[in-house]
Amino acid sequence: MTRHLVVVAAGLSNPSTTSLLGERLAEAVTAQVGGRGESVEVEYVELRDLAVNLAHAMTTGGLPDPVLDDVKRKLSAADGLIAVTPVFKASYAGLFKSFFDVLDQDALVDMPVLIAATAGTPRHSLVLDHAVRPLFTYMHATVLPTGVFAATEDFGSDEAGLERRINRAAGELATAMVSTQTGVAGFMQEGLGAAPAPTPTGRVRRTGVDMTPAVTDFTSLLRGHDGS
């Protein structure tokens, strides 16, 4: 069975250590899911490429945006999420927060989420538990116990320590992703003409893009009436 993983990275530069950390986490998850006899399809979302779309969505009351709507659908249909942000002013990046602000409140219900962050100094490591974890808890996602924080020095002198943290967190996400028989993607059936199906715990995940239940057209509503 193929599991679907989405990596959301809020790095602003290119190349970006934030994106690099997301890629390394995804590779580790792919390897560990593979060790369980299944495969992983990974979708990378670079938020810097969606900056204009996000600004437009936030200032127009959420008017439809084909690019952003496609990302929303893929995210809500995923079996797992890796969310990585750089640390700015002792918290997550504004671009990172903007993306999750435009999602439907139920977009991540029961979603296994591996949280991660990068910064120039280890002094910001508590940002994962003080800022990032509460965000996803509020959205009713399942935030995994191990978060991965990487300071600049971790990409050099403490590479082994970073690798251990990556593998531990990847193992937790791999276990969560393969814990259901059908995969979460099998529970996402939202769209016109189809009601959203419940996740394994019975709750419903919604993209906020497609109308559910389907809107009944006026022809059907007026069928059988002659207008008199």
PDB file of N, CA and C in Angstrom, residues 3-86:
ATOM      1  N   ARG A   3       1.439   5.034   1.056  1.00  0.00           N
ATOM      2  CA  ARG A   3       1.007   6.059   1.992  1.00  0.00           C
ATOM      3  C   ARG A   3       1.402   7.429   1.443  1.00  0.00           C
ATOM      4  N   HIS A   4       0.654   8.451   1.807  1.00  0.00           N
ATOM      5  CA  HIS A   4       0.878   9.788   1.270  1.00  0.00           C
ATOM      6  C   HIS A   4       1.363  10.723   2.378  1.00  0.00           C
ATOM      7  N   LEU A   5       2.504  11.338   2.116  1.00  0.00           N
ATOM      8  CA  LEU A   5       3.148  12.231   3.081  1.00  0.00           C
ATOM      9  C   LEU A   5       3.313  13.613   2.471  1.00  0.00           C
ATOM     10  N   VAL A   6       2.929  14.642   3.215  1.00  0.00           N
ATOM     11  CA  VAL A   6       3.123  16.021   2.761  1.00  0.00           C
ATOM     12  C   VAL A   6       4.151  16.694   3.665  1.00  0.00           C
ATOM     13  N   VAL A   7       5.105  17.396   3.053  1.00  0.00           N
ATOM     14  CA  VAL A   7       6.121  18.150   3.787  1.00  0.00           C
ATOM     15  C   VAL A   7       5.880  19.633   3.520  1.00  0.00           C
ATOM     16  N   VAL A   8       5.566  20.381   4.567  1.00  0.00           N
ATOM     17  CA  VAL A   8       5.351  21.823   4.450  1.00  0.00           C
ATOM     18  C   VAL A   8       6.548  22.535   5.073  1.00  0.00           C
ATOM     19  N   ALA A   9       7.277  23.292   4.261  1.00  0.00           N
ATOM     20  CA  ALA A   9       8.469  23.993   4.739  1.00  0.00           C
ATOM     21  C   ALA A   9       8.308  25.487   4.519  1.00  0.00           C
ATOM     22  N   ALA A  10       8.638  26.267   5.547  1.00  0.00           N
ATOM     23  CA  ALA A  10       8.442  27.722   5.483  1.00  0.00           C
ATOM     24  C   ALA A  10       9.753  28.482   5.347  1.00  0.00           C
ATOM     25  N   GLY A  11      10.768  27.837   4.821  1.00  0.00           N
ATOM     26  CA  GLY A  11      12.031  28.534   4.604  1.00  0.00           C
ATOM     27  C   GLY A  11      11.888  29.621   3.547  1.00  0.00           C
ATOM     28  N   LEU A  12      12.597  30.723   3.723  1.00  0.00           N
ATOM     29  CA  LEU A  12      12.478  31.846   2.789  1.00  0.00           C
ATOM     30  C   LEU A  12      13.588  31.887   1.751  1.00  0.00           C
ATOM     31  N   SER A  13      14.722  31.321   2.089  1.00  0.00           N
ATOM     32  CA  SER A  13      15.857  31.371   1.163  1.00  0.00           C
ATOM     33  C   SER A  13      15.887  30.123   0.280  1.00  0.00           C
ATOM     34  N   ASN A  14      16.736  30.159  -0.730  1.00  0.00           N
ATOM     35  CA  ASN A  14      16.915  29.007  -1.606  1.00  0.00           C
ATOM     36  C   ASN A  14      18.384  28.923  -2.040  1.00  0.00           C
ATOM     37  N   PRO A  15      19.136  27.950  -1.511  1.00  0.00           N
ATOM     38  CA  PRO A  15      18.705  26.815  -0.682  1.00  0.00           C
ATOM     39  C   PRO A  15      18.369  27.231   0.746  1.00  0.00           C
ATOM     40  N   SER A  16      17.633  26.354   1.436  1.00  0.00           N
ATOM     41  CA  SER A  16      17.148  26.644   2.777  1.00  0.00           C
ATOM     42  C   SER A  16      17.433  25.467   3.703  1.00  0.00           C
ATOM     43  N   THR A  17      17.970  25.755   4.888  1.00  0.00           N
ATOM     44  CA  THR A  17      18.189  24.683   5.858  1.00  0.00           C
ATOM     45  C   THR A  17      16.854  24.131   6.341  1.00  0.00           C
ATOM     46  N   THR A  18      15.814  24.961   6.346  1.00  0.00           N
ATOM     47  CA  THR A  18      14.482  24.501   6.734  1.00  0.00           C
ATOM     48  C   THR A  18      13.970  23.456   5.759  1.00  0.00           C
ATOM     49  N   SER A  19      14.108  23.727   4.469  1.00  0.00           N
ATOM     50  CA  SER A  19      13.702  22.753   3.454  1.00  0.00           C
ATOM     51  C   SER A  19      14.576  21.509   3.515  1.00  0.00           C
ATOM     52  N   LEU A  20      15.870  21.706   3.768  1.00  0.00           N
ATOM     53  CA  LEU A  20      16.791  20.570   3.867  1.00  0.00           C
ATOM     54  C   LEU A  20      16.376  19.644   5.007  1.00  0.00           C
ATOM     55  N   LEU A  21      16.017  20.223   6.153  1.00  0.00           N
ATOM     56  CA  LEU A  21      15.582  19.399   7.280  1.00  0.00           C
ATOM     57  C   LEU A  21      14.305  18.640   6.923  1.00  0.00           C
ATOM     58  N   GLY A  22      13.377  19.302   6.246  1.00  0.00           N
ATOM     59  CA  GLY A  22      12.158  18.629   5.820  1.00  0.00           C
ATOM     60  C   GLY A  22      12.438  17.460   4.897  1.00  0.00           C
ATOM     61  N   GLU A  23      13.386  17.637   3.985  1.00  0.00           N
ATOM     62  CA  GLU A  23      13.741  16.569   3.052  1.00  0.00           C
ATOM     63  C   GLU A  23      14.383  15.390   3.775  1.00  0.00           C
ATOM     64  N   ARG A  24      15.251  15.682   4.739  1.00  0.00           N
ATOM     65  CA  ARG A  24      15.902  14.604   5.479  1.00  0.00           C
ATOM     66  C   ARG A  24      14.897  13.830   6.327  1.00  0.00           C
ATOM     67  N   LEU A  25      13.944  14.530   6.901  1.00  0.00           N
ATOM     68  CA  LEU A  25      12.898  13.863   7.670  1.00  0.00           C
ATOM     69  C   LEU A  25      12.045  12.981   6.754  1.00  0.00           C
ATOM     70  N   ALA A  26      11.689  13.489   5.585  1.00  0.00           N
ATOM     71  CA  ALA A  26      10.873  12.721   4.649  1.00  0.00           C
ATOM     72  C   ALA A  26      11.609  11.468   4.182  1.00  0.00           C
ATOM     73  N   GLU A  27      12.900  11.601   3.926  1.00  0.00           N
ATOM     74  CA  GLU A  27      13.689  10.437   3.505  1.00  0.00           C
ATOM     75  C   GLU A  27      13.732   9.379   4.597  1.00  0.00           C
ATOM     76  N   ALA A  28      13.861   9.818   5.839  1.00  0.00           N
ATOM     77  CA  ALA A  28      13.902   8.872   6.956  1.00  0.00           C
ATOM     78  C   ALA A  28      12.551   8.185   7.141  1.00  0.00           C
ATOM     79  N   VAL A  29      11.473   8.935   7.002  1.00  0.00           N
ATOM     80  CA  VAL A  29      10.132   8.348   7.111  1.00  0.00           C
ATOM     81  C   VAL A  29       9.916   7.340   5.988  1.00  0.00           C
ATOM     82  N   THR A  30      10.305   7.708   4.769  1.00  0.00           N
ATOM     83  CA  THR A  30      10.155   6.805   3.620  1.00  0.00           C
ATOM     84  C   THR A  30      10.886   5.489   3.859  1.00  0.00           C
ATOM     85  N   ALA A  31      12.101   5.583   4.395  1.00  0.00           N
ATOM     86  CA  ALA A  31      12.886   4.376   4.671  1.00  0.00           C
ATOM     87  C   ALA A  31      12.216   3.511   5.736  1.00  0.00           C
ATOM     88  N   GLN A  32      11.682   4.151   6.766  1.00  0.00           N
ATOM     89  CA  GLN A  32      11.085   3.378   7.859  1.00  0.00           C
ATOM     90  C   GLN A  32       9.731   2.786   7.472  1.00  0.00           C
ATOM     91  N   VAL A  33       8.956   3.494   6.663  1.00  0.00           N
ATOM     92  CA  VAL A  33       7.714   2.919   6.162  1.00  0.00           C
ATOM     93  C   VAL A  33       8.037   1.761   5.214  1.00  0.00           C
ATOM     94  N   GLY A  34       9.080   1.942   4.411  1.00  0.00           N
ATOM     95  CA  GLY A  34       9.516   0.864   3.514  1.00  0.00           C
ATOM     96  C   GLY A  34       9.916  -0.379   4.285  1.00  0.00           C
ATOM     97  N   GLY A  35      10.527  -0.183   5.444  1.00  0.00           N
ATOM     98  CA  GLY A  35      10.909  -1.311   6.285  1.00  0.00           C
ATOM     99  C   GLY A  35       9.707  -2.058   6.832  1.00  0.00           C
ATOM    100  N   ARG A  36       8.546  -1.436   6.774  1.00  0.00           N
ATOM    101  CA  ARG A  36       7.301  -2.067   7.222  1.00  0.00           C
ATOM    102  C   ARG A  36       6.525  -2.657   6.047  1.00  0.00           C
ATOM    103  N   GLY A  37       7.175  -2.693   4.891  1.00  0.00           N
ATOM    104  CA  GLY A  37       6.580  -3.342   3.724  1.00  0.00           C
ATOM    105  C   GLY A  37       5.659  -2.484   2.895  1.00  0.00           C
ATOM    106  N   GLU A  38       5.680  -1.161   3.108  1.00  0.00           N
ATOM    107  CA  GLU A  38       4.833  -0.272   2.336  1.00  0.00           C
ATOM    108  C   GLU A  38       5.670   0.836   1.707  1.00  0.00           C
ATOM    109  N   SER A  39       5.059   1.613   0.819  1.00  0.00           N
ATOM    110  CA  SER A  39       5.775   2.691   0.143  1.00  0.00           C
ATOM    111  C   SER A  39       5.188   4.036   0.520  1.00  0.00           C
ATOM    112  N   VAL A  40       5.926   5.094   0.196  1.00  0.00           N
ATOM    113  CA  VAL A  40       5.496   6.453   0.528  1.00  0.00           C
ATOM    114  C   VAL A  40       5.589   7.338  -0.704  1.00  0.00           C
ATOM    115  N   GLU A  41       4.550   8.103  -0.937  1.00  0.00           N
ATOM    116  CA  GLU A  41       4.554   9.142  -1.971  1.00  0.00           C
ATOM    117  C   GLU A  41       4.646  10.484  -1.254  1.00  0.00           C
ATOM    118  N   VAL A  42       5.694  11.258  -1.555  1.00  0.00           N
ATOM    119  CA  VAL A  42       5.958  12.501  -0.827  1.00  0.00           C
ATOM    120  C   VAL A  42       5.611  13.712  -1.688  1.00  0.00           C
ATOM    121  N   GLU A  43       4.885  14.641  -1.100  1.00  0.00           N
ATOM    122  CA  GLU A  43       4.544  15.915  -1.750  1.00  0.00           C
ATOM    123  C   GLU A  43       5.209  17.035  -0.952  1.00  0.00           C
ATOM    124  N   TYR A  44       6.081  17.815  -1.618  1.00  0.00           N
ATOM    125  CA  TYR A  44       6.773  18.919  -0.948  1.00  0.00           C
ATOM    126  C   TYR A  44       6.048  20.234  -1.243  1.00  0.00           C
ATOM    127  N   VAL A  45       5.771  20.992  -0.187  1.00  0.00           N
ATOM    128  CA  VAL A  45       5.121  22.295  -0.329  1.00  0.00           C
ATOM    129  C   VAL A  45       6.066  23.355   0.221  1.00  0.00           C
ATOM    130  N   GLU A  46       6.610  24.183  -0.670  1.00  0.00           N
ATOM    131  CA  GLU A  46       7.479  25.294  -0.273  1.00  0.00           C
ATOM    132  C   GLU A  46       6.616  26.543  -0.137  1.00  0.00           C
ATOM    133  N   LEU A  47       6.435  27.002   1.072  1.00  0.00           N
ATOM    134  CA  LEU A  47       5.509  28.112   1.304  1.00  0.00           C
ATOM    135  C   LEU A  47       5.972  29.422   0.669  1.00  0.00           C
ATOM    136  N   ARG A  48       7.265  29.584   0.456  1.00  0.00           N
ATOM    137  CA  ARG A  48       7.722  30.822  -0.192  1.00  0.00           C
ATOM    138  C   ARG A  48       7.130  30.949  -1.598  1.00  0.00           C
ATOM    139  N   ASP A  49       6.820  29.804  -2.225  1.00  0.00           N
ATOM    140  CA  ASP A  49       6.207  29.836  -3.559  1.00  0.00           C
ATOM    141  C   ASP A  49       4.727  30.187  -3.498  1.00  0.00           C
ATOM    142  N   LEU A  50       4.145  30.138  -2.299  1.00  0.00           N
ATOM    143  CA  LEU A  50       2.719  30.429  -2.136  1.00  0.00           C
ATOM    144  C   LEU A  50       2.478  31.744  -1.407  1.00  0.00           C
ATOM    145  N   ALA A  51       3.533  32.530  -1.201  1.00  0.00           N
ATOM    146  CA  ALA A  51       3.416  33.747  -0.394  1.00  0.00           C
ATOM    147  C   ALA A  51       2.356  34.704  -0.935  1.00  0.00           C
ATOM    148  N   VAL A  52       2.357  34.944  -2.239  1.00  0.00           N
ATOM    149  CA  VAL A  52       1.379  35.860  -2.838  1.00  0.00           C
ATOM    150  C   VAL A  52      -0.027  35.279  -2.734  1.00  0.00           C
ATOM    151  N   ASN A  53      -0.160  33.972  -2.977  1.00  0.00           N
ATOM    152  CA  ASN A  53      -1.468  33.313  -2.881  1.00  0.00           C
ATOM    153  C   ASN A  53      -2.033  33.424  -1.472  1.00  0.00           C
ATOM    154  N   LEU A  54      -1.157  33.239  -0.470  1.00  0.00           N
ATOM    155  CA  LEU A  54      -1.601  33.314   0.919  1.00  0.00           C
ATOM    156  C   LEU A  54      -2.037  34.724   1.289  1.00  0.00           C
ATOM    157  N   ALA A  55      -1.261  35.711   0.856  1.00  0.00           N
ATOM    158  CA  ALA A  55      -1.617  37.099   1.142  1.00  0.00           C
ATOM    159  C   ALA A  55      -2.959  37.447   0.506  1.00  0.00           C
ATOM    160  N   HIS A  56      -3.173  36.980  -0.714  1.00  0.00           N
ATOM    161  CA  HIS A  56      -4.433  37.250  -1.412  1.00  0.00           C
ATOM    162  C   HIS A  56      -5.591  36.574  -0.687  1.00  0.00           C
ATOM    163  N   ALA A  57      -5.397  35.331  -0.250  1.00  0.00           N
ATOM    164  CA  ALA A  57      -6.455  34.594   0.446  1.00  0.00           C
ATOM    165  C   ALA A  57      -6.838  35.276   1.753  1.00  0.00           C
ATOM    166  N   MET A  58      -5.854  35.820   2.455  1.00  0.00           N
ATOM    167  CA  MET A  58      -6.115  36.430   3.754  1.00  0.00           C
ATOM    168  C   MET A  58      -6.753  37.810   3.642  1.00  0.00           C
ATOM    169  N   THR A  59      -6.551  38.472   2.517  1.00  0.00           N
ATOM    170  CA  THR A  59      -7.084  39.831   2.366  1.00  0.00           C
ATOM    171  C   THR A  59      -8.354  39.893   1.524  1.00  0.00           C
ATOM    172  N   THR A  60      -8.794  38.746   1.014  1.00  0.00           N
ATOM    173  CA  THR A  60     -10.018  38.715   0.206  1.00  0.00           C
ATOM    174  C   THR A  60     -11.093  37.843   0.828  1.00  0.00           C
ATOM    175  N   GLY A  61     -10.872  37.407   2.052  1.00  0.00           N
ATOM    176  CA  GLY A  61     -11.869  36.560   2.703  1.00  0.00           C
ATOM    177  C   GLY A  61     -11.872  35.136   2.212  1.00  0.00           C
ATOM    178  N   GLY A  62     -10.757  34.705   1.622  1.00  0.00           N
ATOM    179  CA  GLY A  62     -10.644  33.311   1.200  1.00  0.00           C
ATOM    180  C   GLY A  62     -11.261  32.999  -0.145  1.00  0.00           C
ATOM    181  N   LEU A  63     -11.173  33.935  -1.108  1.00  0.00           N
ATOM    182  CA  LEU A  63     -11.670  33.653  -2.446  1.00  0.00           C
ATOM    183  C   LEU A  63     -10.917  32.456  -3.035  1.00  0.00           C
ATOM    184  N   PRO A  64     -11.577  31.671  -3.883  1.00  0.00           N
ATOM    185  CA  PRO A  64     -10.936  30.479  -4.449  1.00  0.00           C
ATOM    186  C   PRO A  64      -9.625  30.805  -5.151  1.00  0.00           C
ATOM    187  N   ASP A  65      -8.640  29.958  -4.929  1.00  0.00           N
ATOM    188  CA  ASP A  65      -7.338  30.080  -5.570  1.00  0.00           C
ATOM    189  C   ASP A  65      -6.951  28.675  -6.024  1.00  0.00           C
ATOM    190  N   PRO A  66      -6.904  28.409  -7.340  1.00  0.00           N
ATOM    191  CA  PRO A  66      -6.667  27.049  -7.832  1.00  0.00           C
ATOM    192  C   PRO A  66      -5.398  26.398  -7.263  1.00  0.00           C
ATOM    193  N   VAL A  67      -4.315  27.172  -7.162  1.00  0.00           N
ATOM    194  CA  VAL A  67      -3.052  26.614  -6.673  1.00  0.00           C
ATOM    195  C   VAL A  67      -3.169  26.271  -5.189  1.00  0.00           C
ATOM    196  N   LEU A  68      -3.666  27.205  -4.409  1.00  0.00           N
ATOM    197  CA  LEU A  68      -3.797  26.994  -2.976  1.00  0.00           C
ATOM    198  C   LEU A  68      -4.837  25.917  -2.666  1.00  0.00           C
ATOM    199  N   ASP A  69      -5.917  25.903  -3.416  1.00  0.00           N
ATOM    200  CA  ASP A  69      -6.961  24.895  -3.198  1.00  0.00           C
ATOM    201  C   ASP A  69      -6.424  23.492  -3.461  1.00  0.00           C
ATOM    202  N   ASP A  70      -5.567  23.351  -4.460  1.00  0.00           N
ATOM    203  CA  ASP A  70      -4.977  22.042  -4.762  1.00  0.00           C
ATOM    204  C   ASP A  70      -4.111  21.563  -3.601  1.00  0.00           C
ATOM    205  N   VAL A  71      -3.345  22.486  -3.018  1.00  0.00           N
ATOM    206  CA  VAL A  71      -2.512  22.138  -1.863  1.00  0.00           C
ATOM    207  C   VAL A  71      -3.380  21.724  -0.681  1.00  0.00           C
ATOM    208  N   LYS A  72      -4.470  22.430  -0.460  1.00  0.00           N
ATOM    209  CA  LYS A  72      -5.371  22.102   0.647  1.00  0.00           C
ATOM    210  C   LYS A  72      -5.934  20.693   0.497  1.00  0.00           C
ATOM    211  N   ARG A  73      -6.329  20.342  -0.724  1.00  0.00           N
ATOM    212  CA  ARG A  73      -6.887  19.005  -0.953  1.00  0.00           C
ATOM    213  C   ARG A  73      -5.842  17.924  -0.686  1.00  0.00           C
ATOM    214  N   LYS A  74      -4.636  18.133  -1.194  1.00  0.00           N
ATOM    215  CA  LYS A  74      -3.588  17.134  -1.015  1.00  0.00           C
ATOM    216  C   LYS A  74      -3.220  16.983   0.458  1.00  0.00           C
ATOM    217  N   LEU A  75      -3.205  18.094   1.177  1.00  0.00           N
ATOM    218  CA  LEU A  75      -2.839  18.044   2.584  1.00  0.00           C
ATOM    219  C   LEU A  75      -3.874  17.271   3.395  1.00  0.00           C
ATOM    220  N   SER A  76      -5.144  17.577   3.203  1.00  0.00           N
ATOM    221  CA  SER A  76      -6.177  16.913   3.988  1.00  0.00           C
ATOM    222  C   SER A  76      -6.317  15.435   3.635  1.00  0.00           C
ATOM    223  N   ALA A  77      -5.854  15.050   2.441  1.00  0.00           N
ATOM    224  CA  ALA A  77      -5.942  13.652   2.021  1.00  0.00           C
ATOM    225  C   ALA A  77      -4.708  12.843   2.409  1.00  0.00           C
ATOM    226  N   ALA A  78      -3.733  13.473   3.029  1.00  0.00           N
ATOM    227  CA  ALA A  78      -2.471  12.797   3.344  1.00  0.00           C
ATOM    228  C   ALA A  78      -2.603  11.876   4.555  1.00  0.00           C
ATOM    229  N   ASP A  79      -1.677  10.927   4.638  1.00  0.00           N
ATOM    230  CA  ASP A  79      -1.596  10.036   5.798  1.00  0.00           C
ATOM    231  C   ASP A  79      -0.706  10.612   6.883  1.00  0.00           C
ATOM    232  N   GLY A  80       0.085  11.616   6.538  1.00  0.00           N
ATOM    233  CA  GLY A  80       0.970  12.219   7.527  1.00  0.00           C
ATOM    234  C   GLY A  80       1.504  13.546   7.036  1.00  0.00           C
ATOM    235  N   LEU A  81       1.926  14.389   7.983  1.00  0.00           N
ATOM    236  CA  LEU A  81       2.439  15.717   7.669  1.00  0.00           C
ATOM    237  C   LEU A  81       3.738  15.972   8.414  1.00  0.00           C
ATOM    238  N   ILE A  82       4.710  16.519   7.709  1.00  0.00           N
ATOM    239  CA  ILE A  82       5.925  17.050   8.322  1.00  0.00           C
ATOM    240  C   ILE A  82       5.870  18.560   8.155  1.00  0.00           C
ATOM    241  N   ALA A  83       5.872  19.293   9.250  1.00  0.00           N
ATOM    242  CA  ALA A  83       5.769  20.756   9.210  1.00  0.00           C
ATOM    243  C   ALA A  83       7.050  21.360   9.780  1.00  0.00           C
ATOM    244  N   VAL A  84       7.757  22.132   8.958  1.00  0.00           N
ATOM    245  CA  VAL A  84       9.050  22.681   9.354  1.00  0.00           C
ATOM    246  C   VAL A  84       9.051  24.198   9.181  1.00  0.00           C
ATOM    247  N   THR A  85       9.461  24.899  10.221  1.00  0.00           N
ATOM    248  CA  THR A  85       9.504  26.359  10.161  1.00  0.00           C
ATOM    249  C   THR A  85      10.843  26.887  10.659  1.00  0.00           C
ATOM    250  N   PRO A  86      11.329  27.988  10.093  1.00  0.00           N
ATOM    251  CA  PRO A  86      12.451  28.686  10.725  1.00  0.00           C
ATOM    252  C   PRO A  86      11.931  29.456  11.923  1.00  0.00           C
TER     253      PRO A  86
END
